[in-house]
Tab-separated table of N, CA and C in Angstrom:
chain	number	residue	atom	x	y	z
A	1	UNK	N	1.300	-1.341	0.117
A	1	UNK	CA	-0.372	0.098	0.167
A	1	UNK	C	1.125	1.388	0.297
A	2	UNK	N	0.756	2.146	-0.760
A	2	UNK	CA	1.235	3.237	-0.485
A	2	UNK	C	0.222	4.500	-0.446
A	3	UNK	N	0.756	5.355	0.667
A	3	UNK	CA	-0.010	6.599	1.668
A	3	UNK	C	0.066	7.766	0.513
A	4	UNK	N	-0.766	8.943	0.472
A	4	UNK	CA	-0.494	9.679	-0.492
A	4	UNK	C	-0.335	10.739	0.084
A	5	UNK	N	0.506	10.879	0.516
A	5	UNK	CA	2.269	11.906	1.389
A	5	UNK	C	0.985	13.648	1.499
A	6	UNK	N	0.735	13.498	0.204
A	6	UNK	CA	0.284	15.341	-0.018
A	6	UNK	C	-1.491	14.985	-0.339
A	7	UNK	N	-2.067	13.579	0.728
A	7	UNK	CA	-3.135	14.269	0.823
A	7	UNK	C	-3.602	14.878	2.974
A	8	UNK	N	-2.091	15.010	3.557
A	8	UNK	CA	-2.297	14.658	5.027
A	8	UNK	C	-2.147	16.521	4.998
A	9	UNK	N	-2.135	17.500	3.866
A	9	UNK	CA	-2.821	19.076	4.287
A	9	UNK	C	-3.557	19.374	4.303
A	10	UNK	N	-4.202	18.654	3.356
A	10	UNK	CA	-5.634	18.510	2.794
A	10	UNK	C	-6.206	18.532	4.296
A	11	UNK	N	-5.742	17.445	4.596
A	11	UNK	CA	-6.759	16.786	5.274
A	11	UNK	C	-6.840	17.779	6.802
A	12	UNK	N	-5.583	18.949	7.270
A	12	UNK	CA	-5.294	18.767	7.533
A	12	UNK	C	-5.731	21.018	7.680
A	13	UNK	N	-5.436	21.051	6.507
A	13	UNK	CA	-7.317	22.642	6.472
A	13	UNK	C	-7.645	22.159	5.954
A	14	UNK	N	-8.784	20.848	5.755
A	14	UNK	CA	-10.145	21.320	6.075
A	14	UNK	C	-10.278	21.327	7.337
A	15	UNK	N	-9.971	20.793	8.553
A	15	UNK	CA	-10.365	21.372	9.926
A	15	UNK	C	-9.853	22.128	11.002
A	16	UNK	N	-9.473	23.426	10.010
A	16	UNK	CA	-9.274	24.776	10.278
A	16	UNK	C	-10.176	25.393	11.166
A	17	UNK	N	-11.345	25.429	11.166
A	17	UNK	CA	-12.728	25.704	12.426
A	17	UNK	C	-11.494	24.878	12.934
A	18	UNK	N	-11.710	23.655	14.183
A	18	UNK	CA	-11.173	22.624	14.497
A	18	UNK	C	-10.245	23.616	15.691
A	19	UNK	N	-9.278	23.416	14.629
A	19	UNK	CA	-7.507	23.893	14.931
A	19	UNK	C	-8.487	25.489	15.019
A	20	UNK	N	-8.242	26.390	15.423
A	20	UNK	CA	-8.834	27.922	15.603
A	20	UNK	C	-10.049	28.184	16.681
A	21	UNK	N	-10.148	27.208	17.100
A	21	UNK	CA	-11.130	26.947	18.399
A	21	UNK	C	-10.252	26.472	19.700
A	22	UNK	N	-10.168	25.928	19.015
A	22	UNK	CA	-8.731	24.689	20.160
A	22	UNK	C	-7.030	26.193	20.271
A	23	UNK	N	-7.323	26.975	19.478
A	23	UNK	CA	-5.953	28.232	20.028
A	23	UNK	C	-4.753	27.398	18.998
A	24	UNK	N	-4.496	26.761	18.222
A	24	UNK	CA	-4.221	25.393	17.616
A	24	UNK	C	-3.313	26.278	16.121
A	25	UNK	N	-1.945	27.030	16.205
A	25	UNK	CA	-1.268	26.813	14.950
A	25	UNK	C	-1.135	26.148	14.609
A	26	UNK	N	-1.310	25.139	12.611
A	26	UNK	CA	0.236	23.592	12.794
A	26	UNK	C	0.893	24.647	11.754
A	27	UNK	N	1.507	23.296	10.398
A	27	UNK	CA	2.513	23.485	9.478
A	27	UNK	C	2.976	22.296	8.864
A	28	UNK	N	2.682	22.401	7.994
A	28	UNK	CA	2.475	21.088	7.092
A	28	UNK	C	4.658	20.740	6.345
A	29	UNK	N	5.150	20.712	6.847
A	29	UNK	CA	6.493	20.954	6.279
A	29	UNK	C	5.978	19.459	5.108
A	30	UNK	N	6.808	20.105	4.208
A	30	UNK	CA	6.738	19.943	1.999
A	30	UNK	C	7.734	17.513	2.952
A	31	UNK	N	7.621	17.663	1.594
A	31	UNK	CA	6.789	16.354	1.485
A	31	UNK	C	9.374	15.371	1.058
A	32	UNK	N	9.811	14.599	2.561
A	32	UNK	CA	11.313	15.034	2.894
A	32	UNK	C	11.112	13.269	1.705
A	33	UNK	N	12.267	12.898	1.170
A	33	UNK	CA	12.392	11.683	0.683
A	33	UNK	C	12.957	10.790	1.251
A	34	UNK	N	13.569	11.048	2.690
A	34	UNK	CA	14.038	10.122	3.624
A	34	UNK	C	14.484	8.908	3.501
A	35	UNK	N	15.833	8.957	1.868
A	35	UNK	CA	15.933	7.466	2.505
A	35	UNK	C	15.277	6.461	1.741
A	36	UNK	N	14.820	6.505	0.719
A	36	UNK	CA	14.260	6.145	0.393
A	36	UNK	C	12.374	6.317	0.414
A	37	UNK	N	11.751	6.078	1.283
A	37	UNK	CA	11.194	6.190	1.667
A	37	UNK	C	10.692	7.736	2.828
A	38	UNK	N	9.820	7.707	1.831
A	38	UNK	CA	9.377	9.263	1.978
A	38	UNK	C	8.282	9.680	2.927
A	39	UNK	N	7.823	10.655	3.819
A	39	UNK	CA	7.479	11.170	4.462
A	39	UNK	C	6.895	12.148	4.735
A	40	UNK	N	6.220	12.355	5.586
A	40	UNK	CA	5.718	13.489	5.206
A	40	UNK	C	5.674	14.161	6.872
A	41	UNK	N	5.009	15.570	7.351
A	41	UNK	CA	5.054	15.646	8.404
A	41	UNK	C	4.508	16.782	9.048
A	42	UNK	N	3.761	17.562	10.061
A	42	UNK	CA	2.743	17.969	9.780
A	42	UNK	C	2.480	18.422	11.672
A	43	UNK	N	3.476	19.952	12.063
A	43	UNK	CA	3.373	19.991	13.149
A	43	UNK	C	2.314	21.032	13.953
A	44	UNK	N	1.924	21.002	15.390
A	44	UNK	CA	0.992	21.334	15.546
A	44	UNK	C	1.614	21.890	16.813
A	45	UNK	N	0.655	23.406	16.875
A	45	UNK	CA	1.186	24.343	17.693
A	45	UNK	C	0.564	25.250	19.150
A	46	UNK	N	0.177	24.584	20.143
A	46	UNK	CA	-0.751	25.128	21.246
A	46	UNK	C	0.409	26.109	22.489
A	47	UNK	N	-0.450	26.724	23.028
A	47	UNK	CA	-0.038	28.205	24.843
A	47	UNK	C	1.010	26.785	25.208
A	48	UNK	N	-0.159	24.895	25.747
A	48	UNK	CA	0.412	24.543	26.023
A	48	UNK	C	1.421	23.096	25.909
A	49	UNK	N	0.886	22.491	24.367
A	49	UNK	CA	1.531	21.833	23.798
A	49	UNK	C	2.034	21.769	22.486
A	50	UNK	N	3.372	21.033	22.189
A	50	UNK	CA	3.224	21.427	20.809
A	50	UNK	C	3.502	19.374	20.289
A	51	UNK	N	2.571	19.046	19.145
A	51	UNK	CA	2.714	17.488	18.464
A	51	UNK	C	3.794	17.813	17.820
A	52	UNK	N	4.459	16.432	16.792
A	52	UNK	CA	4.290	16.431	15.657
A	52	UNK	C	2.926	15.112	14.418
A	53	UNK	N	3.310	15.481	13.536
A	53	UNK	CA	2.378	13.840	13.299
A	53	UNK	C	3.794	13.778	12.190
A	54	UNK	N	4.150	12.159	12.408
A	54	UNK	CA	4.745	11.753	10.597
A	54	UNK	C	4.306	11.242	10.099
A	55	UNK	N	4.027	10.561	8.145
A	55	UNK	CA	3.415	9.502	8.287
A	55	UNK	C	4.180	9.265	7.122
A	56	UNK	N	4.740	7.653	6.555
A	56	UNK	CA	5.748	7.606	5.496
A	56	UNK	C	4.177	7.391	4.231
A	57	UNK	N	5.365	7.134	3.005
A	57	UNK	CA	4.307	6.204	2.055
A	57	UNK	C	4.380	4.693	2.554
A	58	UNK	N	4.307	4.340	3.295
A	58	UNK	CA	4.076	2.973	3.344
A	58	UNK	C	2.568	3.037	4.312
A	59	UNK	N	2.042	4.167	5.171
A	59	UNK	CA	1.094	4.212	5.439
A	59	UNK	C	1.670	3.875	7.392
A	60	UNK	N	2.770	4.064	7.204
A	60	UNK	CA	3.104	4.649	9.173
A	60	UNK	C	2.771	5.899	9.856
A	61	UNK	N	2.270	5.693	10.684
A	61	UNK	CA	2.756	6.581	11.844
A	61	UNK	C	2.933	6.950	12.712
A	62	UNK	N	3.944	8.529	12.980
A	62	UNK	CA	3.790	8.546	14.315
A	62	UNK	C	3.434	9.650	14.483
A	63	UNK	N	2.795	10.427	16.389
A	63	UNK	CA	2.484	11.276	16.973
A	63	UNK	C	3.668	11.606	17.935
A	64	UNK	N	4.459	12.557	17.956
A	64	UNK	CA	5.488	12.587	19.085
A	64	UNK	C	4.781	14.398	20.063
A	65	UNK	N	3.845	14.223	20.801
A	65	UNK	CA	4.064	14.874	21.394
A	65	UNK	C	4.735	15.559	22.728
A	66	UNK	N	4.776	16.595	22.793
A	66	UNK	CA	5.048	17.229	23.765
A	66	UNK	C	5.217	18.384	25.035
A	67	UNK	N	5.064	18.969	26.329
A	67	UNK	CA	3.756	18.995	26.517
A	67	UNK	C	5.032	20.388	27.282
A	68	UNK	N	4.930	21.600	26.671
A	68	UNK	CA	5.531	23.112	27.441
A	68	UNK	C	5.283	22.864	29.534
A	69	UNK	N	6.151	22.280	29.902
A	69	UNK	CA	6.244	22.683	31.292
A	69	UNK	C	6.308	24.145	32.140
A	70	UNK	N	5.765	25.138	32.741
A	70	UNK	CA	6.443	26.404	33.946
A	70	UNK	C	7.035	25.878	34.364
A	71	UNK	N	8.188	27.131	34.553
A	71	UNK	CA	9.450	26.336	36.039
A	71	UNK	C	8.968	27.068	37.111
A	72	UNK	N	9.025	26.725	37.758
A	72	UNK	CA	7.771	27.543	38.892
A	72	UNK	C	9.881	27.318	40.094
């Protein structure tokens, strides 16, 4: 199975109202060759966290969340 990487940015854009309501910004990186196994990454950011979704052309996916912590 080959995942159509170019569809990720369209899917994220289709939910723009949801991201805005949650106070999030997003950025889709260009498709990268990644040593013969192409990937696309989308980053989401809010005041409290950052997450990156990476999808490979093989359909594999990874979600990497990062919570911001405030120093006390």
